[in-house]
Backbone as a ProteinNet text record, in pm:
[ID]
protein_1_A
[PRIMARY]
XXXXXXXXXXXXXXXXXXXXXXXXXXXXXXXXXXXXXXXXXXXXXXXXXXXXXXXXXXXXXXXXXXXXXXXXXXXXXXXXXXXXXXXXXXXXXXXXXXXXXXXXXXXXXXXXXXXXXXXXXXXXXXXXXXXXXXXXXXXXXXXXXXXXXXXXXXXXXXXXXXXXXXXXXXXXXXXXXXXXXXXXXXXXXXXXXXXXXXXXXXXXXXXXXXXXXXXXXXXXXXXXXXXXXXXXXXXXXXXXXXXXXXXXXXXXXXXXXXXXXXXXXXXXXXXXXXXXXXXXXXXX
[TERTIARY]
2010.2	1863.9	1811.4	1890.1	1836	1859.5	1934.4	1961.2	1882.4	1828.6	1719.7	1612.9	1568.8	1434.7	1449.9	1567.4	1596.3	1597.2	1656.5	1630.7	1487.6	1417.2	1249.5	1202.6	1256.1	1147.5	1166.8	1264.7	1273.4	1311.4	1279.5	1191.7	1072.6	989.8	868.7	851	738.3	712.2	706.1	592.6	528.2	630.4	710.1	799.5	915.1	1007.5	1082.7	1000.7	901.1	790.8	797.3	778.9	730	889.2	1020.3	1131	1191	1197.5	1198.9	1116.9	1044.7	1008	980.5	993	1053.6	1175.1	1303.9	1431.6	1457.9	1361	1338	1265.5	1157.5	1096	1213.1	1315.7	1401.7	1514.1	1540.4	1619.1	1605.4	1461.6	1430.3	1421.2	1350.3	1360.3	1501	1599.4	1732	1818.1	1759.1	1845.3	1726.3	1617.7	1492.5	1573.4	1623.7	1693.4	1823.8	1888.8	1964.2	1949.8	1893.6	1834.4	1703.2	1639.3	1499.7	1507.5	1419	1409.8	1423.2	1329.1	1260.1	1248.5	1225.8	1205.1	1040.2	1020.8	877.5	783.7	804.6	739.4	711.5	799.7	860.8	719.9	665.8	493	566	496.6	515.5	358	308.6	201.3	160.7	291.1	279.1	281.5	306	282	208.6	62.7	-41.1	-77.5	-139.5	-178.4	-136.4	-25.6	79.7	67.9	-6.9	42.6	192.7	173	335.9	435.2	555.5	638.1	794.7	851.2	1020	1005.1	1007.8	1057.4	985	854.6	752.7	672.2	754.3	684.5	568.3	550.1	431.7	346.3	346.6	268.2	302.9	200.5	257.1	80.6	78.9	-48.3	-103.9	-192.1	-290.1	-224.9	-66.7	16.6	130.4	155.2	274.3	394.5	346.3	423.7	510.6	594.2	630	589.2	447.3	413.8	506.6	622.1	719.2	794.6	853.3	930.2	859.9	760.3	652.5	641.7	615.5	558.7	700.8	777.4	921.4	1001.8	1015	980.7	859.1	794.3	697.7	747.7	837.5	881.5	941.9	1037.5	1076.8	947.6	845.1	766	697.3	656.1	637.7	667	841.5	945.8	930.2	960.4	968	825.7	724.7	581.7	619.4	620.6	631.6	712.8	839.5	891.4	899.4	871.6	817.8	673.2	580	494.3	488.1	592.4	626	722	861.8	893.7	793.2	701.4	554.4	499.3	446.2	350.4	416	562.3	664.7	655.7	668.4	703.3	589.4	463.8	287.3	270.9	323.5	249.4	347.4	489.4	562	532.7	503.9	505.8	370.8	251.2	90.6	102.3	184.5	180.5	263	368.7	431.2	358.9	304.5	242.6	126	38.3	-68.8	-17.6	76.8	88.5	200.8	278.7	359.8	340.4	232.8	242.7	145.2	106.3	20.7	-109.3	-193.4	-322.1	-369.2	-385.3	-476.1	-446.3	-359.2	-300.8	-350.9	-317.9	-377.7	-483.7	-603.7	-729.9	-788.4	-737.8	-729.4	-683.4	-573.3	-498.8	-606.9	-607.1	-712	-839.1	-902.9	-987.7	-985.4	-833.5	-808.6	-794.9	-721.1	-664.9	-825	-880.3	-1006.4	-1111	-1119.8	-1170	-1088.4	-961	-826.9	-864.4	-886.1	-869.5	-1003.4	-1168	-1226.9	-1251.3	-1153.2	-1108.8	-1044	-1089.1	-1017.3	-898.4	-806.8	-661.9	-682.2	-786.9	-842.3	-894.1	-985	-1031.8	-985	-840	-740.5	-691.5	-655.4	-585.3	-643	-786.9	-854.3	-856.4	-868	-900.7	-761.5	-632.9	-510.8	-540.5	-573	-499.4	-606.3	-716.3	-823.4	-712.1	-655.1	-583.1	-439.4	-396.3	-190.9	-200.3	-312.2	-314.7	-248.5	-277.5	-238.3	-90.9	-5.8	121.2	157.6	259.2	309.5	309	372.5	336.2	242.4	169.8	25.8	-18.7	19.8	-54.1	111.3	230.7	274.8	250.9	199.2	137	3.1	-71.1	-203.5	-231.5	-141.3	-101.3	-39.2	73.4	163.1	88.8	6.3	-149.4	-189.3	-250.1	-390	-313.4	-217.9	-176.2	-121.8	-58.6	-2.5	-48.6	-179	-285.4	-321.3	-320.6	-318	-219.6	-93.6	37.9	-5.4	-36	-30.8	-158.7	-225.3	-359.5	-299.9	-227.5	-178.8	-55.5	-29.5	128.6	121.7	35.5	28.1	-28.1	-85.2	-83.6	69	113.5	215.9	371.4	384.8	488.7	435.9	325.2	270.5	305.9	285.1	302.7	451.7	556.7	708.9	766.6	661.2	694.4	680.1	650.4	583.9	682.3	743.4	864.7	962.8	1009	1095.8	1234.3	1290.3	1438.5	1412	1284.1	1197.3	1220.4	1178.6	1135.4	1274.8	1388.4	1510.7	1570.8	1556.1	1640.2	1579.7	1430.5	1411.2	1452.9	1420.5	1491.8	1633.2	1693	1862.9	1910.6	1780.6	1794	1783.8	1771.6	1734.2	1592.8	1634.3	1508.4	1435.1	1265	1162.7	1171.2	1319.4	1351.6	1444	1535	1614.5	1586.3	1474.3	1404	1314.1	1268.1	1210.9	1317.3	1383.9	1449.5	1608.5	1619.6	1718.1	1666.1	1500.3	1469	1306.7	1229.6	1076.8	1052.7	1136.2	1116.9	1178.1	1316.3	1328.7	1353.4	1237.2	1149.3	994.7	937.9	831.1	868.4	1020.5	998.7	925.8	933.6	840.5	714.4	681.9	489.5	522.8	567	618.5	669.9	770.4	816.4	719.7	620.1	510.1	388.7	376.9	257.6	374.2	446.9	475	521.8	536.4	526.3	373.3	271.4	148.9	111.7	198.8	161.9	205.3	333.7	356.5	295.7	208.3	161.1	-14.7	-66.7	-152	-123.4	36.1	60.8	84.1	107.9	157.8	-71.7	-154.3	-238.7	-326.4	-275.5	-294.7	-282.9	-128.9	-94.2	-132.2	-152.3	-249.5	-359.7	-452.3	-564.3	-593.8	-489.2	-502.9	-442.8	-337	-329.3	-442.5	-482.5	-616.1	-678.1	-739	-826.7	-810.3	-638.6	-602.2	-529.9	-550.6	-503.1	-367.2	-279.1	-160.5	-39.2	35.5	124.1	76.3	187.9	177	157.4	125.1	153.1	330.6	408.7	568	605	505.8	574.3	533.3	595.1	542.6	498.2	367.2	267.6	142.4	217.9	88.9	-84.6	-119.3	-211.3	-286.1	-186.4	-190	-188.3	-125.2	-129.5	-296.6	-308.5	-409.6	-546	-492.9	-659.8	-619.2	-482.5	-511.6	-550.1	-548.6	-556.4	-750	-833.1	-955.2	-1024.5	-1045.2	-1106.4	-1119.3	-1012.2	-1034.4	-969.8	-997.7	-1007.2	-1071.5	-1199.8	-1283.2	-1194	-1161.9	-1065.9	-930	-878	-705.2	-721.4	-755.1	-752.8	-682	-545.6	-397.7	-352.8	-351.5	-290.7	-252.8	-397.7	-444.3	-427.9	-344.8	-323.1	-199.6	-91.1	45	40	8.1	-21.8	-62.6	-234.5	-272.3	-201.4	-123.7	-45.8	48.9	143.2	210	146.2	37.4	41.1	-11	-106	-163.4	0.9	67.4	173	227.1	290.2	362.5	277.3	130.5	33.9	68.3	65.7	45.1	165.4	334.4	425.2	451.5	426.8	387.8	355.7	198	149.3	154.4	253	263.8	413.7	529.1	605.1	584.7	482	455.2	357.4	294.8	247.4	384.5	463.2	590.7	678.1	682.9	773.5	692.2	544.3	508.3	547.3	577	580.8	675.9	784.3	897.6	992.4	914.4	927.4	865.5	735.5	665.4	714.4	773.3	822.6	689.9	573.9	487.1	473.2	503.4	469.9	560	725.7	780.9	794.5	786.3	732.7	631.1	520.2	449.1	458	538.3	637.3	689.9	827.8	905.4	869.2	772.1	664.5	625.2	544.7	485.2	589.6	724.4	776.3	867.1	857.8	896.3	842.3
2977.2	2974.8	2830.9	2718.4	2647.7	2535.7	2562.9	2502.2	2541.3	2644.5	2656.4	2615.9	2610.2	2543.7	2398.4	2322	2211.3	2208.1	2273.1	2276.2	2291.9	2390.3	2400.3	2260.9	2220.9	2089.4	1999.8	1969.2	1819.6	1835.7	1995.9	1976.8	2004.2	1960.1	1912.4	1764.5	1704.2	1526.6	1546	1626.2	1573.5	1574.7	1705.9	1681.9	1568.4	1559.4	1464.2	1271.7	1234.3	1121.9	1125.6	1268.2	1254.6	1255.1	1320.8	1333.7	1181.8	1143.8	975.5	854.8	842.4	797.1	820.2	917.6	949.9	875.1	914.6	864.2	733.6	637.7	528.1	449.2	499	498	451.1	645.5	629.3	518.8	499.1	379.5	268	228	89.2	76.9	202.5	185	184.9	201.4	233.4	33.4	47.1	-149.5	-238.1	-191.2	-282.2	-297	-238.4	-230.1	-326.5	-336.8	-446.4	-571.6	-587.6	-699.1	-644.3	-782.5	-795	-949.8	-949.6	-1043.6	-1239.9	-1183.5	-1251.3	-1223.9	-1292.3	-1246.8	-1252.3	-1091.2	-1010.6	-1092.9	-1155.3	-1227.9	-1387.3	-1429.9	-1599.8	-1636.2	-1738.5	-1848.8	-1941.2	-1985.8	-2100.2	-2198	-2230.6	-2306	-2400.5	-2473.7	-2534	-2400.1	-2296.9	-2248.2	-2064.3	-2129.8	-2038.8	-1944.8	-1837.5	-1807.9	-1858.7	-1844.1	-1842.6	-1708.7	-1769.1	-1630.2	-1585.5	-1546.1	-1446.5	-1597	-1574.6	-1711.5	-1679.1	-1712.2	-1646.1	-1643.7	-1681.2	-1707.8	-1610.9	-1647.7	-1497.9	-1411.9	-1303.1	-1257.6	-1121.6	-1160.6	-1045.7	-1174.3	-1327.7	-1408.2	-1411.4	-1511.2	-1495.4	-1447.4	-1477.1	-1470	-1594	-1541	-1652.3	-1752	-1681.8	-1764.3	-1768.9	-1780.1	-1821.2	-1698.8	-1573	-1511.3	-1422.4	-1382.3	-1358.5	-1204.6	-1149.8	-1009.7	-925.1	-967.1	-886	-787.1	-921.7	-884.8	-779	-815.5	-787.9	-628.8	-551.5	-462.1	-348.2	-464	-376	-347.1	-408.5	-358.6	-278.6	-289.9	-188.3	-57.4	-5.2	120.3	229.5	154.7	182.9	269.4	187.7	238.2	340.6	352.7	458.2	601.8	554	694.4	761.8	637.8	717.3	794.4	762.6	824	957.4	937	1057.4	1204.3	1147.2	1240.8	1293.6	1235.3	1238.4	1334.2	1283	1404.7	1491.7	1521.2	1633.7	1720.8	1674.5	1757.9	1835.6	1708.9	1799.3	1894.5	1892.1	1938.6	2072.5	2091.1	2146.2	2257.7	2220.9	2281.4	2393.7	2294.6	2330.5	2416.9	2434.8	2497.3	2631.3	2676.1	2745.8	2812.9	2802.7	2838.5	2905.8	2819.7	2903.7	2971.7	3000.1	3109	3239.4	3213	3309.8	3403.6	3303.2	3398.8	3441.9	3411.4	3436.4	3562.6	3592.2	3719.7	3774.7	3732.4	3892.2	3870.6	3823.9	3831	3931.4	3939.7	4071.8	4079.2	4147.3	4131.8	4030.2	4099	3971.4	3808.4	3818.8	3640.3	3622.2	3724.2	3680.8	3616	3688.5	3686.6	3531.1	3479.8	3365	3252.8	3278.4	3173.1	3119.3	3245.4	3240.6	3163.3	3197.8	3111.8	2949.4	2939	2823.5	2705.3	2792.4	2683.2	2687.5	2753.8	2732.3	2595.5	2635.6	2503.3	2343.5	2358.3	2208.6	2187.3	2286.4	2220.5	2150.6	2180.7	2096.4	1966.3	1905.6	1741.9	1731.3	1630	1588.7	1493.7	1440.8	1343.3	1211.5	1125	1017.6	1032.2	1099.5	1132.7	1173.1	1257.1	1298.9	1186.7	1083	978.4	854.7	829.8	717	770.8	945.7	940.2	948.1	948.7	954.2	820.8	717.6	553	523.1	593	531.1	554.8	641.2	722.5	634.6	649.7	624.6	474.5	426.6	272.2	289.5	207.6	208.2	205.3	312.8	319.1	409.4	443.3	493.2	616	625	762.3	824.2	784.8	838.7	889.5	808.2	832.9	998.1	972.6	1107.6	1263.1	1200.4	1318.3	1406.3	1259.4	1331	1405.3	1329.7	1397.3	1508.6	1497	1598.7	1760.4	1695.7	1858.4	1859.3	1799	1804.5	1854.4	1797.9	1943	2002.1	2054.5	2152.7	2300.2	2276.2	2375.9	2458.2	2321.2	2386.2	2463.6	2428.5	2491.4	2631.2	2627.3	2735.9	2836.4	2771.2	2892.1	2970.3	2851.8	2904.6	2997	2973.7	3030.7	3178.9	3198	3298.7	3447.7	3440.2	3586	3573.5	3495.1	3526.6	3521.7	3491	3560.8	3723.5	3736.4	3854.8	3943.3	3910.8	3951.6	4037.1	3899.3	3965.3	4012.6	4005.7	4113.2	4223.4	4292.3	4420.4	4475.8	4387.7	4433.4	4511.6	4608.7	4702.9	4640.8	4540.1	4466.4	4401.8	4363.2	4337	4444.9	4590.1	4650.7	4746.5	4725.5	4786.5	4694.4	4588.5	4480.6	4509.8	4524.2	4561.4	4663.6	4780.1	4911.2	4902.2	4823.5	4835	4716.4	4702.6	4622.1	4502.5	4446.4	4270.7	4229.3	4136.2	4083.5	4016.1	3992.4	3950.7	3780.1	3713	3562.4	3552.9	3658.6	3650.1	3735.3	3818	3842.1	3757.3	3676	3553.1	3434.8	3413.3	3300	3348.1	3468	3482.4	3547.7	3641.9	3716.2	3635.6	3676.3	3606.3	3419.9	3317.8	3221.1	3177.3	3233.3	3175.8	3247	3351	3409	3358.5	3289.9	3218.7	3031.9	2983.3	2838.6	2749.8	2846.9	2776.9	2731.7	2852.4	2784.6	2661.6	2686	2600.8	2421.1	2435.7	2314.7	2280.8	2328.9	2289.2	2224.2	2306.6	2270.2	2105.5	2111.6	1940.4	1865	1870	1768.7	1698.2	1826.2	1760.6	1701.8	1749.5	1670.8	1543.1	1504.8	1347.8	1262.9	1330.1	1226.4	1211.6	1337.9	1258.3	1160.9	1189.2	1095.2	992.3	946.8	814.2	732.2	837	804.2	794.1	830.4	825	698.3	719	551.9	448.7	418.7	365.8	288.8	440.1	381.8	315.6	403.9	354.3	273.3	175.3	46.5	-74.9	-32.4	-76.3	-98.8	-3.5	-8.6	-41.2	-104	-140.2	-65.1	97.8	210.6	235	196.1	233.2	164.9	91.7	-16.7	-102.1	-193.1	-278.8	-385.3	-517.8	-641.9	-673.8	-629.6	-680	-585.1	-458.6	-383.3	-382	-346.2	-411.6	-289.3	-249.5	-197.1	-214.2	-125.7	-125.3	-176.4	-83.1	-90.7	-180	-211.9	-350	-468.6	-490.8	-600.1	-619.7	-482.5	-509.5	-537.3	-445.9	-543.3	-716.5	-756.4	-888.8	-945.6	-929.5	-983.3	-915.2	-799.3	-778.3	-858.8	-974.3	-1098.5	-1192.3	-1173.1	-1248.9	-1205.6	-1029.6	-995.6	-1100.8	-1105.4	-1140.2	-1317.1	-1431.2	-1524.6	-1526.4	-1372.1	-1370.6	-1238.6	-1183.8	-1037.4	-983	-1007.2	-1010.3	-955.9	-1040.3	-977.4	-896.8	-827.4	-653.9	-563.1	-577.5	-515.1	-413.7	-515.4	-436.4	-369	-414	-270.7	-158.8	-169.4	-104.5	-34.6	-54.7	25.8	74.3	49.8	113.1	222.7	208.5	328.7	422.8	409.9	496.8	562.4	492.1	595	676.6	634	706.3	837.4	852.3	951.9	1057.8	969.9	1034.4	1138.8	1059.3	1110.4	1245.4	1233.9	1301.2	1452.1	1444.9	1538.5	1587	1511.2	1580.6	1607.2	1589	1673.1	1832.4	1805	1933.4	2032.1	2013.4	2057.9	2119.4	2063.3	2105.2	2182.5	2160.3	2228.1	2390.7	2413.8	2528.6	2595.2	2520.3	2594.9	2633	2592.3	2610.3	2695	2713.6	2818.6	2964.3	2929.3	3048.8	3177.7	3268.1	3393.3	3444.9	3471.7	3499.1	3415.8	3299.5	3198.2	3163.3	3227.7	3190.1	3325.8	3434.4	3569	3558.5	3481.7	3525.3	3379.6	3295.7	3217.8	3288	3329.6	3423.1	3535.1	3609.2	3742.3	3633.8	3529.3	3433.3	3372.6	3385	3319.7	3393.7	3529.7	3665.9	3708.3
299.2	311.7	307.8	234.4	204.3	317.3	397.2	512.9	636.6	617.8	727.5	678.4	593.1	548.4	619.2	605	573.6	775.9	850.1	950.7	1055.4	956.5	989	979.7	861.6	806.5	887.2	903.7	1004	1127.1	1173.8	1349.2	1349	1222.8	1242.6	1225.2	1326.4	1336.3	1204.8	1121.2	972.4	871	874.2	822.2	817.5	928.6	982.6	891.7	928.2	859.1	699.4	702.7	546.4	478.8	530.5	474.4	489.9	548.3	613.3	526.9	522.6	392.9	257.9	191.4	55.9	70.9	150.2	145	131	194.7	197.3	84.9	29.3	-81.9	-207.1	-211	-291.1	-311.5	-215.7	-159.8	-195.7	-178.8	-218.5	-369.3	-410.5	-553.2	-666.5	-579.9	-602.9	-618.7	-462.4	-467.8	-558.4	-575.6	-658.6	-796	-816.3	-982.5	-990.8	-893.4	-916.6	-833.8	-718.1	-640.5	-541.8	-536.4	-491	-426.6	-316.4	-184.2	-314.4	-411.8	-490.6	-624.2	-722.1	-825.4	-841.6	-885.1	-850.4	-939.2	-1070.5	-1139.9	-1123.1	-1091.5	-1038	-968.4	-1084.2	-1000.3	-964.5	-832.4	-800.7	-717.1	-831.8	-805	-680.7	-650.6	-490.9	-383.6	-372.2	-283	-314.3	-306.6	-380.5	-280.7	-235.9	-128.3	23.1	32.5	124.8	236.1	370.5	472.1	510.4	543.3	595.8	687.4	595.9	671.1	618.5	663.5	676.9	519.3	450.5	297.8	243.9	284.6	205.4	351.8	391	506.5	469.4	335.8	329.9	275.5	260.9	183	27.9	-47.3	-183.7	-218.8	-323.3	-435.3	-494.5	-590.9	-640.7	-759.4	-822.3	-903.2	-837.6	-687.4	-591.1	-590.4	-628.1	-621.9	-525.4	-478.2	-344.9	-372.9	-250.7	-192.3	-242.7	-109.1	-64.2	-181.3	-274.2	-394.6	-498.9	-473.2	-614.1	-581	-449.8	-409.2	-338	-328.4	-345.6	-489.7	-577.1	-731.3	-750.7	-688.8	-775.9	-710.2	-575.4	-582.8	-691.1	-748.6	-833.3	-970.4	-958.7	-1054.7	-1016.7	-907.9	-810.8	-798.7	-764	-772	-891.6	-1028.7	-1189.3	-1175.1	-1192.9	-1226.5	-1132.2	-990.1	-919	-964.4	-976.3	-1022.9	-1196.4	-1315.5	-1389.8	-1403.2	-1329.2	-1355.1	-1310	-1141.1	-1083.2	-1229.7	-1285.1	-1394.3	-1499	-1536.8	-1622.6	-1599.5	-1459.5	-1366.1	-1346.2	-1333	-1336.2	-1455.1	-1568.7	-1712.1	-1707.6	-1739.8	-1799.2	-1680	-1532.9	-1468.8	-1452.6	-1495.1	-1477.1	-1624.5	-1685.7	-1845.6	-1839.2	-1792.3	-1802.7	-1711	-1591.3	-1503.9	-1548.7	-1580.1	-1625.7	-1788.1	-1830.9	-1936.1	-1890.7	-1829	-1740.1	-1659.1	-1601.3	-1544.8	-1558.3	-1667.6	-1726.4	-1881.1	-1971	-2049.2	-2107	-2243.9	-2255.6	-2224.7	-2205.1	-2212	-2271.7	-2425.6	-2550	-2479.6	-2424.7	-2412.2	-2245.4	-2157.6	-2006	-1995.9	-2063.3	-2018.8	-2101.1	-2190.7	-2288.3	-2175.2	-2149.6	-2083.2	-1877.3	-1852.5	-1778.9	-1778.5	-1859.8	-1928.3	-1960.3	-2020.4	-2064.6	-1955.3	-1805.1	-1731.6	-1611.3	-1625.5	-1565.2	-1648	-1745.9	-1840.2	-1787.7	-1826.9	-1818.9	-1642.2	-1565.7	-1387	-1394.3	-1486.2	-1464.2	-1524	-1571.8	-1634	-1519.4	-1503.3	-1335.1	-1435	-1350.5	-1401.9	-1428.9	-1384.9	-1442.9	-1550.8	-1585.8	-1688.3	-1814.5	-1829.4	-1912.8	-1934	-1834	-1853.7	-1943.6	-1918.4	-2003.4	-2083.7	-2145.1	-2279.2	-2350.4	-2331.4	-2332.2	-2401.9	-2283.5	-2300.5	-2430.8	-2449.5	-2553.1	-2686.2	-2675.9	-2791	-2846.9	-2724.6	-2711.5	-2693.4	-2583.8	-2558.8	-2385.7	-2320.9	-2174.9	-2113.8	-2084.7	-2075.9	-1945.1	-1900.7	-1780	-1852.9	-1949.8	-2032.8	-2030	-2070.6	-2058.9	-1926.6	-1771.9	-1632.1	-1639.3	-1673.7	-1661.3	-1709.2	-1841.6	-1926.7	-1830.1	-1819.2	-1752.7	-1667.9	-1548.8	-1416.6	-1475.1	-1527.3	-1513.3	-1572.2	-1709.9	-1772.5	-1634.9	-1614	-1443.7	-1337.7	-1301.9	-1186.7	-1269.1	-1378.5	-1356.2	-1448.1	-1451.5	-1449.8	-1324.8	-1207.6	-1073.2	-1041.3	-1053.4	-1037.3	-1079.3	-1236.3	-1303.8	-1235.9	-1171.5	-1108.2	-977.7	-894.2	-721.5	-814.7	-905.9	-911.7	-956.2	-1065.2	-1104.5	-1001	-950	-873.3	-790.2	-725.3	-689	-811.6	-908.7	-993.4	-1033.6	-1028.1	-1036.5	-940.9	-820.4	-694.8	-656	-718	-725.6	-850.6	-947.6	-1065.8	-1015.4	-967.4	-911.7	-777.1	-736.2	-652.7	-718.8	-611.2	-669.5	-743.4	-653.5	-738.2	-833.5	-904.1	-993.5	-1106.3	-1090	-1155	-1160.4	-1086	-1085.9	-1213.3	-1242	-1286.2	-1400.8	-1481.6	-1553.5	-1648.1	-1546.1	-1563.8	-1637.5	-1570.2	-1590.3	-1728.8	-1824.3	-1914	-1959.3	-1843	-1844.4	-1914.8	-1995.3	-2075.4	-1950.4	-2038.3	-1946.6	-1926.3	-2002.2	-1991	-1857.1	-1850.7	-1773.3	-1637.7	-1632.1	-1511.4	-1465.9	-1564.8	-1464.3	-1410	-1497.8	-1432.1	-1308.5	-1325	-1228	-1084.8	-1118.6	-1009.4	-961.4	-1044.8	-1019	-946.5	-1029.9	-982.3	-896.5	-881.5	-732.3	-575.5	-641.5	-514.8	-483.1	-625.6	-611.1	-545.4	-564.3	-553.3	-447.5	-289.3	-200	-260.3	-304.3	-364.6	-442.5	-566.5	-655.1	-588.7	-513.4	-453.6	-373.7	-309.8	-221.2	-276.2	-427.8	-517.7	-582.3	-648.2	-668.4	-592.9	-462.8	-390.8	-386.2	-371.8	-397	-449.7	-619.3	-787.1	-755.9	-700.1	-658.7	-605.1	-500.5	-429.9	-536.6	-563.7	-699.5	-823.2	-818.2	-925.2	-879.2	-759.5	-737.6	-681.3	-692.9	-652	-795.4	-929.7	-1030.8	-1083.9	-1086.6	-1113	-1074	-941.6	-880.1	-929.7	-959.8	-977.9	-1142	-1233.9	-1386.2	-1401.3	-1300.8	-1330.2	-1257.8	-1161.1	-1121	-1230.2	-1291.9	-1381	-1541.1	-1576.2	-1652	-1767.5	-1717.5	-1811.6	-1820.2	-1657.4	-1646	-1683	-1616.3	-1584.8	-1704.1	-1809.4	-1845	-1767.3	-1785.8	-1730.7	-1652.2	-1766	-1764.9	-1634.6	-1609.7	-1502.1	-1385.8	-1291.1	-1141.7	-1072.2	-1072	-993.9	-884.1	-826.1	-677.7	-687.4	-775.5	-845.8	-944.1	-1004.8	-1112.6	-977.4	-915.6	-759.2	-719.1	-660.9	-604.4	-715.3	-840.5	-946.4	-914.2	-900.1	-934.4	-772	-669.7	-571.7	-540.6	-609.8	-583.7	-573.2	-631.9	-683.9	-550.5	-461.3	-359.7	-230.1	-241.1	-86.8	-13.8	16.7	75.4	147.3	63.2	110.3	187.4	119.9	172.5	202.9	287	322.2	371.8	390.8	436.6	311.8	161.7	84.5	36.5	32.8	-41.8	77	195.2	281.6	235.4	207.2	179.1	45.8	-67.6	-189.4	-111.1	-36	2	79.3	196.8	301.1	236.1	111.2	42	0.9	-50.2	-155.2	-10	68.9	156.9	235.3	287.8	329.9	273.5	122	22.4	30.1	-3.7	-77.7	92.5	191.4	329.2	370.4	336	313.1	172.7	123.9	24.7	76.6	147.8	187.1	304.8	367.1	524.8	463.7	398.6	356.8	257.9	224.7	161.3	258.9	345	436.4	511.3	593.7	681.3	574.4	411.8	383.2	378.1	336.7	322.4	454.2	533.7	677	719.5	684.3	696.2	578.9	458	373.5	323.7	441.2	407.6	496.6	447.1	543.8	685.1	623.6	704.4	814.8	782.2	910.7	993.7	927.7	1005.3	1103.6	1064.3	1121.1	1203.3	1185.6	1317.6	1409.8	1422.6	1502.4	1606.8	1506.4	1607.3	1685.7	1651.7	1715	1847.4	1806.7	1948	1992.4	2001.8	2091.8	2201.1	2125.1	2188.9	2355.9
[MASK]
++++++++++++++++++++++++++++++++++++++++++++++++++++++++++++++++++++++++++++++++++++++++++++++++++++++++++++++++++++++++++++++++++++++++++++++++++++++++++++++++++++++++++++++++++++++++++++++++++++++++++++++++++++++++++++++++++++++++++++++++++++++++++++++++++++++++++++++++++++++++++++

């Protein structure tokens, strides 16, 4: 099964793009850990605001630092957050769904309640009051993200674990003795994982648009760590002089978020039975 998905996905353009750069993403953040063009921190005062030139072909910065290096280390910080609050996003949203619709009454209608309240704190917002608390850390942009979607998780998810609770090999498996731990995890979830894998790919690309912005705004990324976000607060100051600079943070993060969501777009499509059913009906 999992090879036709994998075949759907990348004979789609969006798919094919979006699977193509993740890989690449991963990649870079992979060789960033043991070599980089440059060293991402390294000032060099004689050559301050530097345009694009063999040595520095993305330019340097306002303390001579090389673009290139700086913003290829920061993948790495990227990937961790991404997948990090996809695992969260993961937990909080598989746990409030599943008790949300096979758990008892007294607790449904509570939990219901609860994740309707948590979806309206948007993920910035969880996050500053996090950093007011914990102090400004990557921790903190995973935690946040990872509560904030995965409340969402837990809203799309729940009518459908519901949906295949109620199936007969569901209710055979029951029948025949299986606890309600081991009917979810051997029958319910991975008849639900399309939704699931479709909903955190999404959570990634908010988290990498999270991170982003709370190191922008000073909540996320330490100083010592090399972020997209943290880049472009320091280069804001003088878009307007070097407007080349704040190009490449910027085009980083906009593809990543873009990849992101045109892979999760092609994968729903390529995992959703209905769609691939009325495909094959139209090509009949």
């Amino acid at each position: 099964m999992s090879a036709t998905w994998l075949r759907e996905l990348l004979r789609r353009p969006a798919g094919a793009f979006g699977a193509a750069v993740l890989v690449l993403l991963v990649l870079c953040a992979l060789v960033s850990l043991v070599w980089t063009p440059q060293d991402p921190f390294a000032t060099d005062p004689f050559h301050r605001w530097q345009g694009p030139t063999a040595a520095h072909p993305f330019g340097t910065d306002g303390t001579g630092r090389d673009i290139l290096s700086y913003v290829f280390a920061g993948t790495r910080t990227t990937v961790l957050v991404a997948v990090l609050s996809a695992a969260v996003a993961a937990v909080v949203g598989v746990v409030l769904a599943a008790l949300g619709a096979l758990g008892p009454r007294r607790l449904r209608e509570p939990l219901a309640v609860l994740i309707d309240v948590l979806i309206a704190f948007p993920v910035l917002l969880i996050a500053i009051m996090l950093s007011a608390v914990l102090g400004p850390s990557l921790g903190v942009v995973v935690i946040a993200t990872g509560i904030g979607f995965g409340v969402n998780i837990a809203r799309v998810s729940r009518g459908e674990i519901r949906r295949v609770a109620r199936t007969g090999y569901v209710l055979a498996a029951r029948a025949a003795g299986l606890g309600p731990v081991r009917t979810l995890t051997d029958h319910v979830l991975p008849n639900t994982a399309p939704v699931l894998i479709v909903q955190l790919s999404l959570s990634a690309a908010v988290a990498v648009l999270a991170e982003a912005g709370l190191s922008f705004l000073g909540y996320g990324a330490p100083p010592s760590t090399p972020s997209w976000g943290r880049l472009l607060n320091d280069l804001q100051d003088y878009v307007t002089l070097y407007p080349l600079t704040v190009i490449w943070p910027g085009l980083a993060i906009t593809v990543t978020v873009l990849a992101f969501n045109l892979f999760g777009d092609a994968l729903r499509e390529a995992t959703d039975p209905r769609l691939v059913r009325s495909r094959s009906e139209r090509t009949r």
